[in-house]
XYZ file of C-alpha atoms in Angstrom:
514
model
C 32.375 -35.341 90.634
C 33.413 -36.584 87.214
C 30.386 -38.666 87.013
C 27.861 -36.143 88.118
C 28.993 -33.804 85.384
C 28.662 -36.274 82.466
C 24.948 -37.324 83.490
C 23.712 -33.603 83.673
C 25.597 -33.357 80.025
C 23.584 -36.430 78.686
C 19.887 -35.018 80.352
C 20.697 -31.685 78.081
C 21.857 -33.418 75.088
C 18.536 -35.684 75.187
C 16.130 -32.638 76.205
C 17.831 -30.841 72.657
C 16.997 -33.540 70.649
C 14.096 -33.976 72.102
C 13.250 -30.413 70.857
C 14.738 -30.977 67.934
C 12.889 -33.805 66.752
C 9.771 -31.423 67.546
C 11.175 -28.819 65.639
C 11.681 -31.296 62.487
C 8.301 -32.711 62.745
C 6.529 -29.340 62.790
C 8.283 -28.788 59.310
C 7.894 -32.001 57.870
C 4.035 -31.347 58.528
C 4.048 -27.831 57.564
C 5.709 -29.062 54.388
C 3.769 -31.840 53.923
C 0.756 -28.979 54.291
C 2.243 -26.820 51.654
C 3.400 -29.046 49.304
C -0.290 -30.232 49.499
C -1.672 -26.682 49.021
C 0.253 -25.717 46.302
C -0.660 -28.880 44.364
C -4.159 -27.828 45.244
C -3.380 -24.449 43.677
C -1.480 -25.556 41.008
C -4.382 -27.881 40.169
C -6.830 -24.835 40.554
C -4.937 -22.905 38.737
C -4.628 -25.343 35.239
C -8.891 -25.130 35.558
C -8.290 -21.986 33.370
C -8.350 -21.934 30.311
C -4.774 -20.350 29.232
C -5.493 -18.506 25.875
C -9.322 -17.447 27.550
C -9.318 -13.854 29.628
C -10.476 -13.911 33.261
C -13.919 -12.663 34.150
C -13.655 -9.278 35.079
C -10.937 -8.292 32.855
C -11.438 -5.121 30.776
C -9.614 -3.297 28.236
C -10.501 0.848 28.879
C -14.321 0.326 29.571
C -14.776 -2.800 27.535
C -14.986 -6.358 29.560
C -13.074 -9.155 27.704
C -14.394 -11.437 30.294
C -13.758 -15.051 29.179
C -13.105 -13.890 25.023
C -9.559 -15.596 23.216
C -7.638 -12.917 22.040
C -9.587 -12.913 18.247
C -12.503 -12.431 20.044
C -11.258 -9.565 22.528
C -9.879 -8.111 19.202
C -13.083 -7.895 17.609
C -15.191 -7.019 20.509
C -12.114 -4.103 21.157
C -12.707 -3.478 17.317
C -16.424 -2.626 17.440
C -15.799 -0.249 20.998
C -13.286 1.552 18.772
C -16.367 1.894 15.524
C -18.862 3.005 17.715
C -16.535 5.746 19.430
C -15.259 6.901 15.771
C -19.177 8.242 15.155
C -18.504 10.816 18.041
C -18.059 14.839 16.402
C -15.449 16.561 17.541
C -15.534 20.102 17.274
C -12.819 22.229 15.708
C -13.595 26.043 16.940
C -10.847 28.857 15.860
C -9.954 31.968 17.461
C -12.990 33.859 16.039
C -15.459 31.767 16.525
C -15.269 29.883 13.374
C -16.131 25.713 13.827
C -16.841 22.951 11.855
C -17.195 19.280 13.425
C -15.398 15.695 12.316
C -16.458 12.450 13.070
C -12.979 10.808 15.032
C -13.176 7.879 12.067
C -12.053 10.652 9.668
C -9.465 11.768 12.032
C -7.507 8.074 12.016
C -8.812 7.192 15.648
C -7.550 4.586 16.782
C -6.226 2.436 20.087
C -2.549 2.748 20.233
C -0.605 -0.420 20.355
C -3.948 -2.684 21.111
C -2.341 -6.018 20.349
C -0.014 -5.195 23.558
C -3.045 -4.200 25.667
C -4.954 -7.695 24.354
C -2.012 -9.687 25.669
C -1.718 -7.739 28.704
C -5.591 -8.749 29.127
C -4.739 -12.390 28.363
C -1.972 -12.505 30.212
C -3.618 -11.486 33.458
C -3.473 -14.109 36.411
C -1.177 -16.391 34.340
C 2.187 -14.974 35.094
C 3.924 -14.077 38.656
C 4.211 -16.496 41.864
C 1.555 -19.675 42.212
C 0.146 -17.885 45.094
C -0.540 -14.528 43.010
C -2.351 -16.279 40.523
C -3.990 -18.384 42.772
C -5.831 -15.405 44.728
C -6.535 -13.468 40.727
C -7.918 -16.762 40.015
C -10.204 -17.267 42.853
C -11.468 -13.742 42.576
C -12.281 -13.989 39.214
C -14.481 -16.989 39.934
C -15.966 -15.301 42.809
C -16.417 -12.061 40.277
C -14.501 -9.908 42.711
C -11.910 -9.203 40.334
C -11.931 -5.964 38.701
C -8.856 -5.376 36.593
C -8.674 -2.581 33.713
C -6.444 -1.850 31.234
C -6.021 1.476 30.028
C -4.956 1.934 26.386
C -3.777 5.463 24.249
C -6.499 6.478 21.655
C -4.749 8.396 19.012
C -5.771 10.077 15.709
C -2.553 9.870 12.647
C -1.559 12.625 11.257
C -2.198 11.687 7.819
C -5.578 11.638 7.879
C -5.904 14.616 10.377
C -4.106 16.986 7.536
C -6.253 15.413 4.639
C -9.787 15.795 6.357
C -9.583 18.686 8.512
C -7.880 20.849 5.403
C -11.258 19.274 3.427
C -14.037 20.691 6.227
C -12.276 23.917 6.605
C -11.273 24.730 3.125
C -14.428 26.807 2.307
C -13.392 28.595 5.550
C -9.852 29.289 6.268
C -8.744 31.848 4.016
C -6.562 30.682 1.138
C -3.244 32.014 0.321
C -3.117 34.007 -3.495
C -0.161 33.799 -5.783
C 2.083 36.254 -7.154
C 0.807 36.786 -10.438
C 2.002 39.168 -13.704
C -1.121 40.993 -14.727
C -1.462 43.830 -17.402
C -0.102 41.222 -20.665
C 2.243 42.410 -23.402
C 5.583 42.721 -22.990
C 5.834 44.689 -19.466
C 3.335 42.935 -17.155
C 2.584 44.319 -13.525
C 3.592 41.926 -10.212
C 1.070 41.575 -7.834
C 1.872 41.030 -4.725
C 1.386 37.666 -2.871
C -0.991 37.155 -0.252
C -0.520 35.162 2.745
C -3.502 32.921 4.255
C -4.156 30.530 6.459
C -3.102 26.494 7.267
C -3.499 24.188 9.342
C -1.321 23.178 12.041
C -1.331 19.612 12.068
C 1.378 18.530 14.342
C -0.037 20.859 17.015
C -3.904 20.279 16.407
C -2.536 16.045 16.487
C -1.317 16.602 19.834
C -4.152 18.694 21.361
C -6.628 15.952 19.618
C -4.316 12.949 21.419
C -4.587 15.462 24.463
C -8.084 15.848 25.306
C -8.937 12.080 24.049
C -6.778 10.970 26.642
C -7.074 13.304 29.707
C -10.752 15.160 29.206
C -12.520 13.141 27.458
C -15.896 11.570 29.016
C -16.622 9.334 25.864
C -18.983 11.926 24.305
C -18.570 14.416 21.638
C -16.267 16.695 22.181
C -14.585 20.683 21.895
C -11.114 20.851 20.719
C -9.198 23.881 19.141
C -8.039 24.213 15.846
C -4.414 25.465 15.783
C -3.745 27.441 12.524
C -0.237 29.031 11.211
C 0.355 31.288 8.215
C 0.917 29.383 5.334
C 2.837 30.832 2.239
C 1.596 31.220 -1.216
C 3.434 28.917 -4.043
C 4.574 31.986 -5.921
C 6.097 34.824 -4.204
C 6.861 38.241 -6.297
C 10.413 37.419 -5.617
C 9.806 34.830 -7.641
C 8.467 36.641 -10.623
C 11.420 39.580 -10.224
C 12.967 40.304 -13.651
C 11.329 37.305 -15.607
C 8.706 40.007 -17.189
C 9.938 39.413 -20.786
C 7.763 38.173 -22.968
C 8.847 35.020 -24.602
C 6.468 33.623 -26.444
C 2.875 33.866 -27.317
C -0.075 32.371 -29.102
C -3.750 32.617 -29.899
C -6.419 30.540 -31.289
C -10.135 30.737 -31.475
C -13.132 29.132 -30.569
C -15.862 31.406 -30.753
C -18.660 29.103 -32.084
C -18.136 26.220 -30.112
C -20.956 24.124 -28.090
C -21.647 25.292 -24.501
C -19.708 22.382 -23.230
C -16.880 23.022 -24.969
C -16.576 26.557 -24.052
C -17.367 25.694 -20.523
C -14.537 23.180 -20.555
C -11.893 25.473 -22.274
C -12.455 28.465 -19.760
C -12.390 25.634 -17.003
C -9.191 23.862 -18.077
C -7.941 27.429 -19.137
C -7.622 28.444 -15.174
C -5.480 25.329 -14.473
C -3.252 26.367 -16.944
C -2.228 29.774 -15.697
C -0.284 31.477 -13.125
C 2.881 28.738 -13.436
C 5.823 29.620 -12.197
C 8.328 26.677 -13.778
C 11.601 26.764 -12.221
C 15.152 25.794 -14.551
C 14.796 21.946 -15.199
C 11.718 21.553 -13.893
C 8.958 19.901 -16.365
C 5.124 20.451 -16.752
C 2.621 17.924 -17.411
C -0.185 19.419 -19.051
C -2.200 16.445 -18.542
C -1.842 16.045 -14.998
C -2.904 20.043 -14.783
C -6.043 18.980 -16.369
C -7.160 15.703 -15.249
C -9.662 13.891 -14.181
C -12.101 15.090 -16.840
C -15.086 14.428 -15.026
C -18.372 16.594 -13.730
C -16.893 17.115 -10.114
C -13.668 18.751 -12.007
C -15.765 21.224 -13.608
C -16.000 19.469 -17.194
C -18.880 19.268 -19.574
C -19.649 16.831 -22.193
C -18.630 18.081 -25.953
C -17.072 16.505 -29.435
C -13.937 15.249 -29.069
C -11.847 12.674 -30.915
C -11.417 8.764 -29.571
C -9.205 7.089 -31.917
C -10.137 7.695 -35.190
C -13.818 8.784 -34.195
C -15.701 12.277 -33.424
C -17.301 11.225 -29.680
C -18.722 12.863 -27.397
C -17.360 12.526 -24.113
C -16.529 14.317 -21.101
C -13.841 17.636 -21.528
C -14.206 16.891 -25.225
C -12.351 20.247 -26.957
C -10.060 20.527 -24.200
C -6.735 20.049 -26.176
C -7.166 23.091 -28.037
C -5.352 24.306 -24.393
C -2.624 21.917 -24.699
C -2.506 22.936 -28.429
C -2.007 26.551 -28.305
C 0.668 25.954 -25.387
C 2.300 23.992 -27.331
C 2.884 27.031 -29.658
C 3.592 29.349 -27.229
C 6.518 26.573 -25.523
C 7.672 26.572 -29.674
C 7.866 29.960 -29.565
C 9.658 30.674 -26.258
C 12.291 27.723 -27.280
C 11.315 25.701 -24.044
C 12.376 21.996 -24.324
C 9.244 19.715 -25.598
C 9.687 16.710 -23.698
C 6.161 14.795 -24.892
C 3.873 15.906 -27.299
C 1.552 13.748 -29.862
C -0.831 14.586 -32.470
C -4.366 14.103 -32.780
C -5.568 11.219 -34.655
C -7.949 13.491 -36.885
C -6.859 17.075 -37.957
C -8.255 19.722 -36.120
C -9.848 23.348 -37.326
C -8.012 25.250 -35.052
C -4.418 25.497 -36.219
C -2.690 24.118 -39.577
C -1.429 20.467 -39.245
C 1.801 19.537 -37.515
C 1.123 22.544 -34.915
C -1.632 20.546 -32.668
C -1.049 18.631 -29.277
C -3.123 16.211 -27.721
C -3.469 15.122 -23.712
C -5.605 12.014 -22.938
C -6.181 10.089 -19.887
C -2.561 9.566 -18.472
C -1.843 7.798 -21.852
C -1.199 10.487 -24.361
C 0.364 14.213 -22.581
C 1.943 16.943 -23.585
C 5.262 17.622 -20.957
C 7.528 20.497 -21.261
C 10.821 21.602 -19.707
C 12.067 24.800 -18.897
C 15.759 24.573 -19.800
C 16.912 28.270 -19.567
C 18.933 29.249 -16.770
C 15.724 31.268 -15.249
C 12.377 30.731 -14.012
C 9.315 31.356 -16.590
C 5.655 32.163 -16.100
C 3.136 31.043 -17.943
C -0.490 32.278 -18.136
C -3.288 31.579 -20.109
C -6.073 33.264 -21.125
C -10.209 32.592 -22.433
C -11.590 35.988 -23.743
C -13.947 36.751 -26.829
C -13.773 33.826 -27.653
C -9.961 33.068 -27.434
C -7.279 31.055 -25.839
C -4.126 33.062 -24.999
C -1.183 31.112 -23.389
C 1.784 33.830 -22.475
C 5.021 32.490 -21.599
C 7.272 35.259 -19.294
C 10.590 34.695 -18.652
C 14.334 36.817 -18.798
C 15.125 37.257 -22.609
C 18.487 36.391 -23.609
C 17.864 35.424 -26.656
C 20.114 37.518 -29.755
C 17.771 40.716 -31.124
C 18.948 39.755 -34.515
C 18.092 36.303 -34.476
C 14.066 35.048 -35.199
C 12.819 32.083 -35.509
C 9.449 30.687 -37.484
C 7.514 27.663 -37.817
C 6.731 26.520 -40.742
C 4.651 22.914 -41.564
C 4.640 20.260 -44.566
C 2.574 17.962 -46.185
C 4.823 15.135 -47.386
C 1.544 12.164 -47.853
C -1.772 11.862 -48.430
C -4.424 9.082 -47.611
C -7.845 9.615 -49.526
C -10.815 9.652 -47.447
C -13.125 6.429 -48.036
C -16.883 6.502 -48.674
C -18.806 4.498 -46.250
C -22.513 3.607 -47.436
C -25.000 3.800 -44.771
C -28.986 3.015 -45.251
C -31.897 5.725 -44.670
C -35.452 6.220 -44.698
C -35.490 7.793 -48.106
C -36.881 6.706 -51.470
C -34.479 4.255 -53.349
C -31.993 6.127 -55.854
C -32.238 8.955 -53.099
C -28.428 9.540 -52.369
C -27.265 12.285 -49.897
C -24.339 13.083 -48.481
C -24.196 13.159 -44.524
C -20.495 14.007 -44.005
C -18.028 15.429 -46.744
C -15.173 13.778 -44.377
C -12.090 14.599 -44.871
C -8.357 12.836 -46.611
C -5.851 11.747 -44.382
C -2.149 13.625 -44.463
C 1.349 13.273 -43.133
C 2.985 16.156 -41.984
C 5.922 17.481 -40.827
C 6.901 20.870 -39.096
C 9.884 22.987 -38.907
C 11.813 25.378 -37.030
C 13.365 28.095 -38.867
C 16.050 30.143 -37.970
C 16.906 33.791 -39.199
C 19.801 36.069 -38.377
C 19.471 39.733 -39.314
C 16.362 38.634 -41.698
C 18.575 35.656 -43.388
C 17.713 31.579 -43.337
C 20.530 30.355 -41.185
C 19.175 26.887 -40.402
C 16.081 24.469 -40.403
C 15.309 22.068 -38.138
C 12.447 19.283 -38.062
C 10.692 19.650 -34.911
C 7.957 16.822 -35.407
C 5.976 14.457 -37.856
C 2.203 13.903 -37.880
C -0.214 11.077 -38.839
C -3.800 12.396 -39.321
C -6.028 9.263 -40.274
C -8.700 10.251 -42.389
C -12.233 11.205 -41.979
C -14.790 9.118 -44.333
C -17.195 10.480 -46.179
C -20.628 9.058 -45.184
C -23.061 8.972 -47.983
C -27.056 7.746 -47.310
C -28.445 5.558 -49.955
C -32.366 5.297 -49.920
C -33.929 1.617 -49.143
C -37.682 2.700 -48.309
C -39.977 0.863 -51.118
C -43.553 -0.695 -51.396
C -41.736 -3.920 -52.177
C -39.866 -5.283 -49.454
C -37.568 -7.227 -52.110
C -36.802 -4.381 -53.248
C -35.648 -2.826 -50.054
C -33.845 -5.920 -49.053
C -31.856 -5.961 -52.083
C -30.954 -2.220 -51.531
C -29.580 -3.374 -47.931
C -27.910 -6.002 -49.135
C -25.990 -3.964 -51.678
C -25.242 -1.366 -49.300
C -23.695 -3.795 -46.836
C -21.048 -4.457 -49.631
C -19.924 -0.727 -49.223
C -19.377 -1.008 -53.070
C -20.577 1.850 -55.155
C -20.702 -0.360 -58.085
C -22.797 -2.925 -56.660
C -25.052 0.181 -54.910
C -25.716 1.964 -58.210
C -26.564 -1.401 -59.824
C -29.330 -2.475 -57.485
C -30.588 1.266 -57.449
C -30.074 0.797 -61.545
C -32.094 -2.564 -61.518
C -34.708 -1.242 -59.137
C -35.520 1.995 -60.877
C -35.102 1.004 -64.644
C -38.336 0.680 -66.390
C -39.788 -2.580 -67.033
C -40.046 -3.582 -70.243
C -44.117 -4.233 -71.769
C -44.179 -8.052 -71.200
C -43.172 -7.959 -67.659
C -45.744 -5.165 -66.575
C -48.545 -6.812 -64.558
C -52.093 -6.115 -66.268
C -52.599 -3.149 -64.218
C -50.028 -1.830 -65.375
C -50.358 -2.365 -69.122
C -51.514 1.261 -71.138
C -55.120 1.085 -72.286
């Protein structure tokens, strides 16, 4: 019985292994097969290039198909250029529109270095099997793989272009102003107009370009808000005092100078300058060029009478200047001209120039001023408004000083006229140093005297024309020659020597007396 049991144990135990050994030869070869295959696909796999994009790869509409990433990124680059000539349309509630190019909007493809290396990236990362079957079906171009991208438009250059196209339609907030001059000017009241939202109009752009947008031009609306005026009447509540004013004239100037005074006179006005805060006069002004509303006149450059664009235009700066002396505003730049002007006394003139030379004030009273100026008949008025808490009893003056004087030069220049013809062209004019003061009087006594500034005016030459023309060229050759010395003495000797009658034995025989 024993026996019979142990053989029927050993027939099972051989039939299992038999099995088994089955079992482990089926996965040997099934390994053997797969280890095989995924060398195969391995090896298919390294056939592609790494840093080259699959065919059939596409970034939004464009294909990338076998482009590096430099290559996608310029191809991507050129897709972006030729959708930033597409108009958009900016409509507001009434009807009103204007259209924008997207390149002046900022448009642009949000993050695209992320979306190139997505593209890239494609078929070369996950399992060997994955990339294995994106591999063979972009050989077999059955692959078909797009990456969508974000087109946005920045902010920045939303605000700066779309407030350009629509500023000739969007109605324009209008100061506060004081109105009616002398010492109790009118307020006029402050009118709101209208802005542009740009955070809103950003996000309805970034909208439609991603959800409704079919690649064409498009319709978008234009989201406006009320935008406040920089002066307020609150603002220009009790400072209706007049603290200073002054006046001077330029009646018989060119037509570019008059153009440019009553141009550079209306960015000078309506100025509300709060306590500490400081004016540049210059930067009001500038640039001083045609599309700024300037004219070519006479103006001074260096020590010279030029003409040049917004020439006469300190004559603003000038008779601000007096007005800020006047009011007792702090002068925190001011400069002289380098000639002496016609329009006020030396010492009381202020020059602006190019960023390099300006005339800066401060208001440092404890309340806001307003300052307006004025072209009329033929006059600059600057006004300066403010709270008066200055001492009824006390007045001030200003009163200037010529401590030096430089004597003009004569400079000698040649003309067409006979020799010993001399004319003067310009009377020019000496050169001074000057100094001005600030006097102060309580109840009609001198109390004090303070310098406020000292001038160098360089001085004008006088420009005299000496006659050269002559049947002899010697002689006109000698003329030049003397007047290239620029000495008078040597001048009046060749005109002396050229002029002076010849004595009998020099006179050529026809001209001897018969």
């Amino acid at each position: 019985m024993g026996r019979t049991k142990t053989k029927h144990h050993k027939k099972i135990t051989k039939r299992k292994m038999k099995r088994l050994r089955k079992i482990v030869f089926a996965g040997i070869v099934l390994l053997v097969f797969w280890l095989g295959f995924y060398v195969y696909m391995r090896s298919y796999i390294h056939r592609f290039d790494e840093k080259l994009i699959l065919q059939g790869v596409l970034v939004d509409k464009t294909d990338l198909s076998g482009l590096d990433i430099k290559q996608a990124k310029d191809k991507l680059d050129k897709a972006v250029v030729k959708l930033s000539k597409l108009e958009m349309t900016f409509t507001l509630e009434d009807e009103r529109k204007k259209s924008v190019p997207l390149s002046e909007l900022g448009f642009h493809i949000d993050k695209m270095d992320e979306a190139l290396k997505q593209a890239v990236n494609f078929g070369k990362e996950g399992s060997t099997l994955k990339r294995f079957k994106v591999c063979k079906a972009a050989e077999k171009k059955q692959l078909k793989k797009e990456i969508s991208v974000v087109y946005k438009v920045t902010p920045e250059m939303v605000e700066k272009n779309l407030k350009q196209t629509f500023q000739d339609i969007l109605h324009e907030p209008k100061d506060a102003k004081l109105v009616g001059g002398g010492n109790s000017p009118a307020i006029v009241e402050e009118v709101y107009g209208e802005g542009i939202d740009v955070k809103k109009t950003t996000d309805s752009i970034n909208k439609f370009l991603n959800k409704n947008w079919d690649r064409k031009v498009g319709n978008i609306k234009l989201t406006v808000k009320k935008e406040a005026p920089k002066i307020c009447s609150k603002d220009l509540k009790g400072i209706t005092d007049l603290l200073g004013t002054f006046t001077t004239y330029y009646g018989e100037a060119d037509y570019g100078r008059v153009e440019n005074l009553k141009n550079g006179v209306k960015k000078i006005t309506d100025i509300v300058l709060m306590p500490g805060e400081e004016l540049s006069v210059d930067q009001r002004l500038e640039p001083f060029t045609a599309e700024n509303g300037y004219y070519e006149s006479i103006g001074f450059e260096g020590n010279e009478v030029v003409k040049s664009m917004g020439g006469g235009i300190c004559q603003i700066a000038t008779t601000l200047y007096n007005a800020v002396l006047l009011s007792e505003l702090e002068v925190t730049s001011r400069y002289a001209h380098s000639l002496m002007v016609h329009y006020v006394e030396p010492s009381f003139d202020a020059t602006v120039a190019n960023d390099t030379v300006d005339f800066k004030f401060r208001n440092n009273l404890d309340d806001p001023v307003y300052i307006e100026s004025i072209a009329t008949d033929g006059y600059i008025i600057c006004n300066i408004y403010g709270k008066e808490t200055r001492d009824p009893n006390r007045t001030i003056q200003f009163v200037n000083e010529i401590v030096g004087t430089t004597p003009r030069k004569k400079e000698y220049k040649a003309s067409d006229s006979a020799i010993g013809t001399i004319l003067t062209e310009k009377s020019g004019e000496d050169g001074i140093s000057a100094n001005l003061y600030k006097v102060i009087y309580e109840n009609g006594q001198e109390v004090g005297r303070e310098q406020v500034n000292h001038s160098e005016y360089h001085f004008l030459p006088q420009v005299i024309l000496v006659g050269t023309a002559s049947d002899d060229p010697n002689n006109t050759q000698k003329m030049n020659e003397a007047i290239a010395s620029q000495k008078e003495e040597v001048i009046n000797n060749a005109i002396n020597e050229i002029t002076a009658p010849k004595p009998e034995s020099e006179k050529k025989p026809s001209e001897s007396s018969e």
